[in-house]
Amino acid sequence: MDVMPYQNQAEGFVKRYLLADPCLPYTSVLAGIFLCKMVYDLMESFSSIHIKSYSALTKMKRIEWNNRRVGISTVHAIFISLMALYFVFFSDLFSDQTSLQGLMVFRSSPLSNFGLGVSVGYFLADLGMIIWLYPSLGGLEYIFHHSLSGVAVAYSLFSGEAQLYTYMVLISEVTTPSINLRWYLDTAGLKRSKAYLINGVAIFLAWLTARILLFIYMFYHVYIHYDQVANLYDLWTFLAGGTDEYIRLSTGIRSTDCVECNELDVVCFQVLLGDVGAGKSSLVLRFVKDQFVEFQESTIGAAFFSQTLAVNDATVKFEIWDTAGQERYHSLAPMYYRGAAAAIIVFDASFERAKKWVQELQAQGNTNMVMALAGNKSDLLDAKKVTAEEAQTYAQENGLFFMETSAKTAANVKEIFYEIARRLPRVQPTENPTGMVLPDRAMDRAVSSSCCA
Ligand SMILES: Nc1nc2c(ncn2[C@@H]2O[C@H](COP(=O)(O)OP(=O)(O)OP(=O)(O)O)[C@@H](O)[C@H]2O)c(=O)[nH]1
Ligand SMILES: [Mg+2]
């Protein structure tokens, strides 16, 4: 019988469904549960043949051995702490250098999802056994601890949020094998042995490093990346839903806590959208660095910029995501416009793509989002296909404001950002509505996060 067609079908099924990105979290949770069962059975067979003291244990102690102590728990701890050490210290996935892949707090990969999925599978399997054999494998504190851990890891897995911090916490699993070993030494009556003493020292050092120093490092990391952490929209919805802080975050505007800034200072998350080559990067480069590059490279993923404007009596700090216009990056866009307070939709020759972006933002963006339509390359009069009147009418009908800009000549570039700032709900009008100061210095990321982030 020819098995090839079946083999091909099976391979297709695995690739298209089991290992496809959207299914991977579910597949890995199931894999985690099956792996637990496998480790349990292997441990049982191995111990009954090779470990003499195993057969002397009571039935309950054997279950505890295969589950909690030597088996599942230890194998999971070794697996997840190795994964966590890799992602936190060696992988580029969460590093600051790869800003092109979007905010660090929203990054994930098939491998990072797989690791968290297996961990969720472990927590489910272990929780199932604890409840089934309650209270022999552990009391309420175990149920509470495992439920909380499982839910936290599953949240990070399925939302794709803060996976770096989840992995940082999971490094603390390195302490588990030595704690399990202590149980073994206890049960084997080796309390007075040298091994017991060495084990105690190892536990102390592992705790100090993985549960104290590492947690200090994690909170420090959160502190220096607070501008990104504040974008954890779903988590904030849960933690601060309905509060003033949540409203400010969900509209993409928040007060700064910089001591040098006054009460009216705001941070405005902003996104630039538009067709490929329309001039998004050129506009933001002109605004932030007052530069123009004749052959600007096409953006990959997205790029981050920040610039501060003094508008009326307030200082508005723009945190700008310049998105890529290429169609293959379209699916990333919601990550940048979700939670944004303002958007500039840029077009040059064709108007159609810009209209689609407006529709998408109206359907899925913030309700109070300030939207601007920029007809860029106004210096190239011949290339124009859309008249200013046509764009103006469209903008008025759809609640945007329209400006013709040129990144090349700098025409209307500062003005469009200024007009956005002026329209932000938290920026108060004064008697001098035209007062605008644009600092010469482009603010880099490090400066921004140390001050007004
Ligand atoms: N003449 C003229 N050329 C411009 C202007 N703005 C941008 N360009 C040129 O248009 C080309 C594309 O500009 P980009 O800023 O890379 O366009 P983009 O929208 O960021 O494109 P993607 O990143 O691919 O989505 C570059 O070669 C720029 O030099 C402008 O105002 N006038
Ligand atoms: Mg670009």
Short mmCIF file of C-alpha atoms and ligand atoms in Angstrom, two decimals:
data_model
loop_
_atom_site.label_atom_id
_atom_site.label_comp_id
_atom_site.label_asym_id
_atom_site.label_seq_id
_atom_site.Cartn_x
_atom_site.Cartn_y
_atom_site.Cartn_z
CA MET A 1 0.00 0.00 0.00
CA ASP A 2 1.32 3.45 -0.89
CA VAL A 3 1.62 5.37 2.34
CA MET A 4 2.99 8.58 0.79
CA PRO A 5 -0.36 10.34 0.26
CA TYR A 6 -1.27 9.66 3.91
CA GLN A 7 2.13 10.79 5.07
CA ASN A 8 1.79 14.00 3.06
CA GLN A 9 -1.67 14.58 4.45
CA ALA A 10 -0.45 14.00 7.99
CA GLU A 11 2.47 16.39 7.49
CA GLY A 12 0.12 19.00 6.04
CA PHE A 13 -2.22 18.58 8.99
CA VAL A 14 0.62 19.02 11.49
CA LYS A 15 2.05 22.08 9.72
CA ARG A 16 -1.25 23.76 8.92
CA TYR A 17 -3.02 23.12 12.20
CA LEU A 18 -0.91 21.81 15.07
CA LEU A 19 2.17 23.94 14.45
CA ALA A 20 0.53 26.94 12.78
CA ASP A 21 1.18 30.09 14.78
CA PRO A 22 -2.44 30.65 15.93
CA CYS A 23 -2.76 27.02 17.11
CA LEU A 24 0.68 26.70 18.71
CA PRO A 25 -0.35 27.93 22.18
CA TYR A 26 -3.08 25.26 22.36
CA THR A 27 -0.83 22.53 20.90
CA SER A 28 1.92 23.32 23.39
CA VAL A 29 -0.46 23.22 26.37
CA LEU A 30 -1.61 19.77 25.25
CA ALA A 31 2.02 18.75 24.67
CA GLY A 32 2.80 19.90 28.23
CA ILE A 33 0.05 17.67 29.66
CA PHE A 34 1.16 14.66 27.60
CA LEU A 35 4.81 15.21 28.52
CA CYS A 36 3.85 15.20 32.21
CA LYS A 37 2.12 11.86 31.76
CA MET A 38 5.13 10.50 29.90
CA VAL A 39 7.64 11.68 32.52
CA TYR A 40 5.45 10.24 35.29
CA ASP A 41 5.33 6.79 33.62
CA LEU A 42 9.04 6.78 32.77
CA MET A 43 9.94 7.79 36.31
CA GLU A 44 7.74 5.03 37.70
CA SER A 45 9.35 2.33 35.52
CA PHE A 46 12.88 3.63 36.06
CA SER A 47 12.55 3.94 39.83
CA SER A 48 10.96 0.52 40.35
CA ILE A 49 13.86 -1.13 38.47
CA HIS A 50 16.86 0.97 39.50
CA ILE A 51 16.09 2.58 42.88
CA LYS A 52 15.97 0.11 45.73
CA SER A 53 14.31 2.35 48.30
CA TYR A 54 11.45 3.11 45.85
CA SER A 55 9.70 -0.22 46.40
CA ALA A 56 9.75 0.36 50.16
CA LEU A 57 7.71 3.57 49.79
CA THR A 58 3.98 3.66 50.42
CA LYS A 59 1.69 4.09 47.39
CA MET A 60 1.13 7.74 48.20
CA LYS A 61 4.83 8.42 48.63
CA ARG A 62 5.48 6.81 45.24
CA ILE A 63 2.96 9.11 43.61
CA GLU A 64 4.59 12.03 45.35
CA TRP A 65 8.00 10.81 44.15
CA ASN A 66 6.91 10.57 40.50
CA ASN A 67 4.93 13.76 40.57
CA ARG A 68 6.07 16.39 42.96
CA ARG A 69 9.55 15.37 43.93
CA VAL A 70 11.73 13.62 41.45
CA GLY A 71 9.54 13.37 38.39
CA ILE A 72 7.30 15.94 36.74
CA SER A 73 8.13 18.88 38.96
CA THR A 74 11.89 18.56 38.55
CA VAL A 75 11.77 17.94 34.80
CA HIS A 76 9.46 20.93 34.32
CA ALA A 77 11.69 23.11 36.51
CA ILE A 78 14.81 22.21 34.51
CA PHE A 79 13.01 22.71 31.18
CA ILE A 80 11.40 26.05 31.96
CA SER A 81 14.37 27.57 33.78
CA LEU A 82 16.64 26.73 30.82
CA MET A 83 14.10 28.31 28.44
CA ALA A 84 13.81 31.33 30.72
CA LEU A 85 17.58 31.79 31.02
CA TYR A 86 17.85 31.61 27.25
CA PHE A 87 15.11 34.19 26.60
CA VAL A 88 16.17 36.60 29.34
CA PHE A 89 19.94 36.56 28.83
CA PHE A 90 20.80 35.12 25.42
CA SER A 91 17.99 35.54 22.90
CA ASP A 92 17.54 38.81 20.97
CA LEU A 93 13.76 38.53 21.13
CA PHE A 94 13.35 40.94 24.04
CA SER A 95 16.49 43.02 23.58
CA ASP A 96 16.32 46.78 23.13
CA GLN A 97 18.27 46.64 19.89
CA THR A 98 15.51 44.89 17.97
CA SER A 99 13.11 47.80 18.25
CA LEU A 100 12.02 47.09 14.69
CA GLN A 101 9.88 44.22 15.91
CA GLY A 102 7.70 46.49 17.98
CA LEU A 103 7.48 47.12 21.70
CA MET A 104 9.49 44.67 23.79
CA VAL A 105 6.50 44.07 26.07
CA PHE A 106 4.39 42.76 23.16
CA ARG A 107 7.00 40.50 21.60
CA SER A 108 6.70 36.73 21.36
CA SER A 109 7.94 33.98 19.07
CA PRO A 110 6.79 30.43 18.31
CA LEU A 111 9.50 29.15 20.67
CA SER A 112 8.59 31.54 23.51
CA ASN A 113 4.93 30.54 23.10
CA PHE A 114 5.87 26.88 23.09
CA GLY A 115 7.82 27.18 26.36
CA LEU A 116 4.99 28.98 28.15
CA GLY A 117 2.43 26.54 26.71
CA VAL A 118 4.31 23.52 28.05
CA SER A 119 4.48 25.25 31.42
CA VAL A 120 0.72 25.87 31.43
CA GLY A 121 0.26 22.17 30.56
CA TYR A 122 2.40 21.25 33.57
CA PHE A 123 0.44 23.49 35.93
CA LEU A 124 -2.84 22.00 34.68
CA ALA A 125 -1.60 18.40 35.02
CA ASP A 126 -0.16 19.02 38.47
CA LEU A 127 -3.24 20.89 39.63
CA GLY A 128 -5.39 18.02 38.38
CA MET A 129 -3.38 15.52 40.43
CA ILE A 130 -3.40 17.70 43.56
CA ILE A 131 -7.19 18.07 43.40
CA TRP A 132 -7.75 14.40 42.52
CA LEU A 133 -5.67 13.19 45.47
CA TYR A 134 -6.52 16.09 47.79
CA PRO A 135 -5.05 16.66 50.36
CA SER A 136 -2.33 13.99 50.04
CA LEU A 137 -0.23 15.85 47.44
CA GLY A 138 -0.69 19.29 48.99
CA GLY A 139 -3.27 21.48 50.69
CA LEU A 140 -5.11 24.60 49.67
CA GLU A 141 -1.88 26.61 49.48
CA TYR A 142 -0.72 24.34 46.64
CA ILE A 143 -3.99 24.76 44.78
CA PHE A 144 -3.81 28.52 45.20
CA HIS A 145 -0.14 28.74 44.17
CA HIS A 146 -0.52 26.50 41.11
CA SER A 147 -3.74 28.17 39.95
CA LEU A 148 -2.22 31.62 40.23
CA SER A 149 0.98 30.57 38.43
CA GLY A 150 -0.95 28.75 35.70
CA VAL A 151 -3.31 31.68 35.09
CA ALA A 152 -0.43 34.20 34.99
CA VAL A 153 1.58 32.14 32.52
CA ALA A 154 -1.51 31.39 30.40
CA TYR A 155 -2.40 35.10 30.34
CA SER A 156 1.06 35.99 29.05
CA LEU A 157 0.91 33.16 26.50
CA PHE A 158 -2.50 33.95 25.01
CA SER A 159 -2.29 37.75 25.16
CA GLY A 160 1.36 37.83 24.03
CA GLU A 161 2.00 40.48 26.69
CA ALA A 162 5.02 40.83 28.97
CA GLN A 163 6.51 37.46 28.10
CA LEU A 164 9.95 38.72 29.10
CA TYR A 165 8.76 39.40 32.66
CA THR A 166 6.96 36.06 32.79
CA TYR A 167 10.20 34.34 31.83
CA MET A 168 12.11 36.39 34.40
CA VAL A 169 9.79 35.10 37.12
CA LEU A 170 10.06 31.57 35.74
CA ILE A 171 13.85 31.61 36.19
CA SER A 172 13.04 31.22 39.88
CA GLU A 173 12.15 27.60 39.03
CA VAL A 174 15.92 26.84 39.23
CA THR A 175 15.43 26.46 42.98
CA THR A 176 12.90 23.64 42.57
CA PRO A 177 15.26 20.70 41.82
CA SER A 178 17.37 21.35 44.92
CA ILE A 179 14.24 21.63 47.09
CA ASN A 180 12.99 18.35 45.63
CA LEU A 181 16.37 16.76 46.30
CA ARG A 182 16.08 17.83 49.94
CA TRP A 183 12.81 15.91 50.18
CA TYR A 184 14.57 12.84 48.75
CA LEU A 185 17.46 13.12 51.25
CA ASP A 186 14.94 13.54 54.07
CA THR A 187 12.94 10.48 53.00
CA ALA A 188 16.09 8.42 52.57
CA GLY A 189 17.15 9.26 56.15
CA LEU A 190 20.23 11.22 55.06
CA LYS A 191 19.62 14.30 57.17
CA ARG A 192 23.03 14.15 58.80
CA SER A 193 24.95 13.53 55.57
CA LYS A 194 27.35 15.92 53.81
CA ALA A 195 25.03 15.93 50.81
CA TYR A 196 22.28 17.42 53.00
CA LEU A 197 24.57 20.26 54.05
CA ILE A 198 25.74 20.97 50.49
CA ASN A 199 22.12 20.88 49.38
CA GLY A 200 21.23 23.49 52.04
CA VAL A 201 23.98 25.83 50.82
CA ALA A 202 22.89 25.30 47.19
CA ILE A 203 19.27 26.16 48.11
CA PHE A 204 20.41 29.34 49.87
CA LEU A 205 22.51 30.49 46.90
CA ALA A 206 19.81 29.60 44.37
CA TRP A 207 17.21 31.54 46.38
CA LEU A 208 19.47 34.54 46.75
CA THR A 209 20.20 34.70 43.03
CA ALA A 210 16.97 33.57 41.45
CA ARG A 211 14.40 34.90 43.88
CA ILE A 212 15.98 38.01 45.35
CA LEU A 213 18.63 39.47 43.02
CA LEU A 214 16.70 38.53 39.92
CA PHE A 215 13.48 40.06 41.22
CA ILE A 216 15.34 43.28 42.03
CA TYR A 217 16.67 43.21 38.45
CA MET A 218 13.15 42.62 37.13
CA PHE A 219 11.66 45.59 38.98
CA TYR A 220 14.57 47.74 37.83
CA HIS A 221 13.92 46.60 34.25
CA VAL A 222 10.24 47.51 34.59
CA TYR A 223 11.27 50.91 35.98
CA ILE A 224 13.59 51.79 33.10
CA HIS A 225 11.09 50.48 30.53
CA TYR A 226 8.07 52.03 32.16
CA ASP A 227 7.13 53.81 28.93
CA GLN A 228 6.58 50.37 27.39
CA VAL A 229 5.08 48.72 30.45
CA ALA A 230 2.43 51.45 30.55
CA ASN A 231 1.24 50.12 27.18
CA LEU A 232 0.20 46.79 28.65
CA TYR A 233 -3.32 47.67 27.78
CA ASP A 234 -5.12 44.47 28.71
CA LEU A 235 -3.34 44.19 32.03
CA TRP A 236 -4.13 47.81 32.85
CA THR A 237 -7.74 47.21 31.85
CA PHE A 238 -7.82 44.43 34.40
CA LEU A 239 -5.86 46.16 37.15
CA ALA A 240 -7.04 49.72 36.74
CA GLY A 241 -10.30 49.37 34.79
CA GLY A 242 -12.55 52.36 35.23
CA THR A 243 -10.04 54.44 37.15
CA ASP A 244 -8.67 57.76 36.03
CA GLU A 245 -5.32 56.17 35.27
CA TYR A 246 -6.96 53.63 32.97
CA ILE A 247 -8.87 56.30 31.11
CA ARG A 248 -5.67 58.25 30.54
CA LEU A 249 -3.86 55.14 29.35
CA SER A 250 -6.62 53.93 27.10
CA THR A 251 -6.83 57.28 25.37
CA GLY A 252 -3.08 57.16 24.85
CA ILE A 253 -2.47 60.29 26.91
CA ARG A 254 -0.95 60.25 30.31
CA SER A 255 0.51 62.76 32.70
CA THR A 256 4.22 62.71 33.22
CA ASP A 257 5.73 62.25 36.62
CA CYS A 258 8.82 64.27 35.80
CA VAL A 259 9.70 66.66 38.61
CA GLU A 260 10.80 69.36 36.19
CA CYS A 261 7.58 69.26 34.20
CA ASN A 262 4.50 71.19 35.14
CA GLU A 263 1.02 69.85 35.70
CA LEU A 264 -0.12 70.20 32.13
CA ASP A 265 2.61 68.06 30.64
CA VAL A 266 1.35 65.11 28.68
CA VAL A 267 2.77 62.20 26.79
CA CYS A 268 1.00 61.50 23.53
CA PHE A 269 1.29 58.13 21.85
CA GLN A 270 1.10 58.64 18.15
CA VAL A 271 1.20 56.48 15.07
CA LEU A 272 2.00 57.19 11.41
CA LEU A 273 0.13 55.10 8.88
CA GLY A 274 -0.02 55.17 5.11
CA ASP A 275 0.96 53.61 1.84
CA VAL A 276 4.49 52.42 1.16
CA GLY A 277 6.70 55.31 0.06
CA ALA A 278 4.17 57.99 1.02
CA GLY A 279 6.80 59.66 3.20
CA LYS A 280 5.94 58.62 6.78
CA SER A 281 9.56 58.09 7.84
CA SER A 282 10.64 61.25 6.03
CA LEU A 283 7.99 63.30 7.86
CA VAL A 284 8.96 61.99 11.27
CA LEU A 285 12.67 62.43 10.50
CA ARG A 286 12.04 66.02 9.51
CA PHE A 287 10.03 66.61 12.70
CA VAL A 288 12.45 64.92 15.09
CA LYS A 289 15.86 65.63 13.54
CA ASP A 290 15.08 68.30 10.95
CA GLN A 291 16.66 66.11 8.29
CA PHE A 292 15.62 64.83 4.88
CA VAL A 293 17.12 61.82 3.10
CA GLU A 294 16.64 61.66 -0.65
CA PHE A 295 16.76 57.84 -0.72
CA GLN A 296 15.07 56.87 2.50
CA GLU A 297 15.01 53.11 3.13
CA SER A 298 11.65 51.40 3.39
CA THR A 299 10.70 50.75 7.02
CA ILE A 300 10.76 47.19 8.29
CA GLY A 301 8.22 46.46 11.04
CA ALA A 302 8.13 49.86 12.71
CA ALA A 303 10.51 52.47 14.12
CA PHE A 304 10.19 54.50 17.29
CA PHE A 305 10.86 58.23 17.70
CA SER A 306 10.18 60.79 20.35
CA GLN A 307 10.02 64.57 20.29
CA THR A 308 8.75 67.28 22.59
CA LEU A 309 6.68 70.32 21.69
CA ALA A 310 5.74 73.24 23.87
CA VAL A 311 2.13 74.04 23.08
CA ASN A 312 0.32 76.80 24.91
CA ASP A 313 1.38 76.32 28.54
CA ALA A 314 1.93 72.60 28.24
CA THR A 315 4.77 70.40 27.11
CA VAL A 316 3.61 67.61 24.86
CA LYS A 317 5.93 64.71 24.40
CA PHE A 318 5.17 62.73 21.28
CA GLU A 319 6.07 59.05 21.36
CA ILE A 320 5.78 58.18 17.71
CA TRP A 321 5.56 54.81 16.01
CA ASP A 322 6.46 55.07 12.33
CA THR A 323 4.88 51.97 10.81
CA ALA A 324 5.86 50.14 7.63
CA GLY A 325 3.62 50.70 4.64
CA GLN A 326 4.33 47.33 3.05
CA GLU A 327 1.25 45.14 3.00
CA ARG A 328 2.97 42.22 4.75
CA TYR A 329 3.28 44.38 7.89
CA HIS A 330 -0.40 45.35 7.92
CA SER A 331 -1.27 42.84 10.63
CA LEU A 332 1.21 44.51 13.00
CA ALA A 333 -0.49 47.89 12.77
CA PRO A 334 -3.13 47.37 15.52
CA MET A 335 -0.29 46.88 17.98
CA TYR A 336 0.81 50.44 17.29
CA TYR A 337 -2.50 52.26 16.88
CA ARG A 338 -4.19 50.49 19.79
CA GLY A 339 -3.95 52.93 22.65
CA ALA A 340 -2.62 55.73 20.43
CA ALA A 341 -4.02 59.20 21.10
CA ALA A 342 -3.27 60.50 17.64
CA ALA A 343 -2.58 59.29 14.13
CA ILE A 344 -1.26 60.87 10.96
CA ILE A 345 -2.43 59.13 7.82
CA VAL A 346 0.02 59.96 5.08
CA PHE A 347 -0.60 59.75 1.34
CA ASP A 348 1.21 61.08 -1.72
CA ALA A 349 -0.17 60.21 -5.13
CA SER A 350 -2.96 57.79 -4.33
CA PHE A 351 -5.70 58.45 -1.81
CA GLU A 352 -7.30 54.98 -1.63
CA ARG A 353 -4.99 53.39 0.93
CA ALA A 354 -5.38 56.41 3.21
CA LYS A 355 -9.18 55.99 3.15
CA LYS A 356 -8.81 52.37 4.20
CA TRP A 357 -6.65 53.40 7.15
CA VAL A 358 -9.22 55.98 8.20
CA GLN A 359 -11.96 53.34 8.11
CA GLU A 360 -9.83 50.92 10.13
CA LEU A 361 -9.02 53.54 12.77
CA GLN A 362 -12.67 54.59 13.00
CA ALA A 363 -13.63 50.96 13.59
CA GLN A 364 -10.82 49.88 15.88
CA GLY A 365 -8.88 52.89 17.16
CA ASN A 366 -9.60 55.05 20.20
CA THR A 367 -12.87 56.89 20.00
CA ASN A 368 -11.19 60.18 20.94
CA MET A 369 -8.23 59.72 18.63
CA VAL A 370 -7.01 62.92 16.95
CA MET A 371 -6.56 62.08 13.28
CA ALA A 372 -4.67 64.08 10.72
CA LEU A 373 -4.52 63.54 6.98
CA ALA A 374 -1.20 64.53 5.43
CA GLY A 375 -1.02 65.01 1.67
CA ASN A 376 2.75 64.67 1.49
CA LYS A 377 5.27 65.64 -1.23
CA SER A 378 3.53 68.96 -1.85
CA ASP A 379 6.77 70.07 -3.50
CA LEU A 380 6.13 67.64 -6.37
CA LEU A 381 3.26 69.48 -7.98
CA ASP A 382 3.22 67.31 -11.13
CA ALA A 383 2.83 64.01 -9.31
CA LYS A 384 -0.41 65.03 -7.59
CA LYS A 385 -3.51 62.99 -8.31
CA VAL A 386 -5.64 64.23 -5.44
CA THR A 387 -6.55 67.91 -5.20
CA ALA A 388 -6.33 69.69 -1.87
CA GLU A 389 -10.08 70.46 -2.08
CA GLU A 390 -10.92 66.78 -2.52
CA ALA A 391 -8.78 65.76 0.47
CA GLN A 392 -10.12 68.66 2.56
CA THR A 393 -13.72 67.63 1.89
CA TYR A 394 -13.00 64.00 2.73
CA ALA A 395 -11.23 65.03 5.95
CA GLN A 396 -14.11 67.26 7.06
CA GLU A 397 -16.68 64.57 6.38
CA ASN A 398 -14.70 62.04 8.43
CA GLY A 399 -13.64 64.08 11.44
CA LEU A 400 -9.98 64.56 10.46
CA PHE A 401 -8.02 67.67 9.68
CA PHE A 402 -6.05 67.92 6.47
CA MET A 403 -2.71 69.53 5.66
CA GLU A 404 -0.48 69.45 2.62
CA THR A 405 3.06 68.68 3.79
CA SER A 406 6.50 68.26 2.35
CA ALA A 407 9.19 66.42 4.26
CA LYS A 408 11.63 67.70 1.66
CA THR A 409 10.98 71.44 2.08
CA ALA A 410 9.68 71.04 5.68
CA ALA A 411 6.43 72.75 4.68
CA ASN A 412 3.72 72.20 7.31
CA VAL A 413 5.66 69.44 9.10
CA LYS A 414 5.97 71.14 12.49
CA GLU A 415 2.54 72.61 11.95
CA ILE A 416 0.76 69.26 11.58
CA PHE A 417 2.27 67.95 14.83
CA TYR A 418 1.50 71.22 16.55
CA GLU A 419 -2.12 71.09 15.41
CA ILE A 420 -2.42 67.53 16.76
CA ALA A 421 -0.99 68.62 20.11
CA ARG A 422 -3.41 71.56 20.22
CA ARG A 423 -6.36 69.24 19.66
CA LEU A 424 -5.44 66.82 22.46
CA PRO A 425 -8.14 66.98 25.12
CA ARG A 426 -5.71 67.57 27.97
CA VAL A 427 -3.87 70.50 26.40
CA GLN A 428 -5.48 73.69 27.63
CA PRO A 429 -5.88 76.69 25.31
CA THR A 430 -4.33 79.98 26.42
CA GLU A 431 -4.40 83.60 25.30
CA ASN A 432 -1.43 82.87 23.02
CA PRO A 433 -2.67 79.98 20.93
CA THR A 434 0.05 80.31 18.32
CA GLY A 435 2.92 79.99 20.78
CA MET A 436 4.95 76.99 19.70
CA VAL A 437 8.49 76.08 20.69
CA LEU A 438 10.26 73.17 19.13
CA PRO A 439 13.47 72.20 20.88
CA ASP A 440 16.35 71.73 18.42
CA ARG A 441 17.55 68.62 20.14
CA ALA A 442 16.07 65.32 19.05
CA MET A 443 15.27 63.40 22.15
CA ASP A 444 16.64 59.94 22.09
CA ARG A 445 15.04 57.04 23.81
CA ALA A 446 17.28 56.99 26.81
CA VAL A 447 16.68 60.62 27.60
CA SER A 448 12.97 60.28 27.17
CA SER A 449 12.62 57.38 29.51
CA SER A 450 14.67 59.04 32.22
CA CYS A 451 12.55 62.13 32.22
CA CYS A 452 8.97 62.19 31.16
CA ALA A 453 8.21 58.55 30.54
N1 LIG B 1 10.03 65.09 -3.16
C1 LIG B 1 9.72 64.56 -2.00
N2 LIG B 1 10.09 63.31 -1.73
C2 LIG B 1 9.77 62.77 -0.54
C3 LIG B 1 9.01 63.50 0.43
N3 LIG B 1 8.81 62.70 1.50
C4 LIG B 1 9.44 61.52 1.23
N4 LIG B 1 9.99 61.58 0.00
C5 LIG B 1 10.76 60.50 -0.65
O1 LIG B 1 9.89 59.40 -0.82
C6 LIG B 1 10.58 58.19 -0.62
C7 LIG B 1 9.84 57.32 0.38
O2 LIG B 1 9.83 58.00 1.63
P1 LIG B 1 9.71 57.24 3.04
O3 LIG B 1 9.76 58.27 4.08
O4 LIG B 1 10.67 56.14 3.11
O5 LIG B 1 8.27 56.61 2.89
P2 LIG B 1 7.51 55.68 3.95
O6 LIG B 1 6.09 56.08 3.93
O7 LIG B 1 8.21 55.71 5.25
O8 LIG B 1 7.65 54.27 3.27
P3 LIG B 1 7.62 52.82 4.00
O9 LIG B 1 8.55 52.88 5.15
O10 LIG B 1 8.09 51.86 2.94
O11 LIG B 1 6.22 52.56 4.38
C8 LIG B 1 11.99 58.56 -0.14
O12 LIG B 1 12.90 58.37 -1.16
C9 LIG B 1 11.90 60.02 0.23
O13 LIG B 1 13.09 60.71 -0.05
C10 LIG B 1 8.61 64.82 0.10
O14 LIG B 1 7.95 65.53 0.86
N5 LIG B 1 8.98 65.29 -1.13
MG MG B 2 9.11 54.33 6.37
#
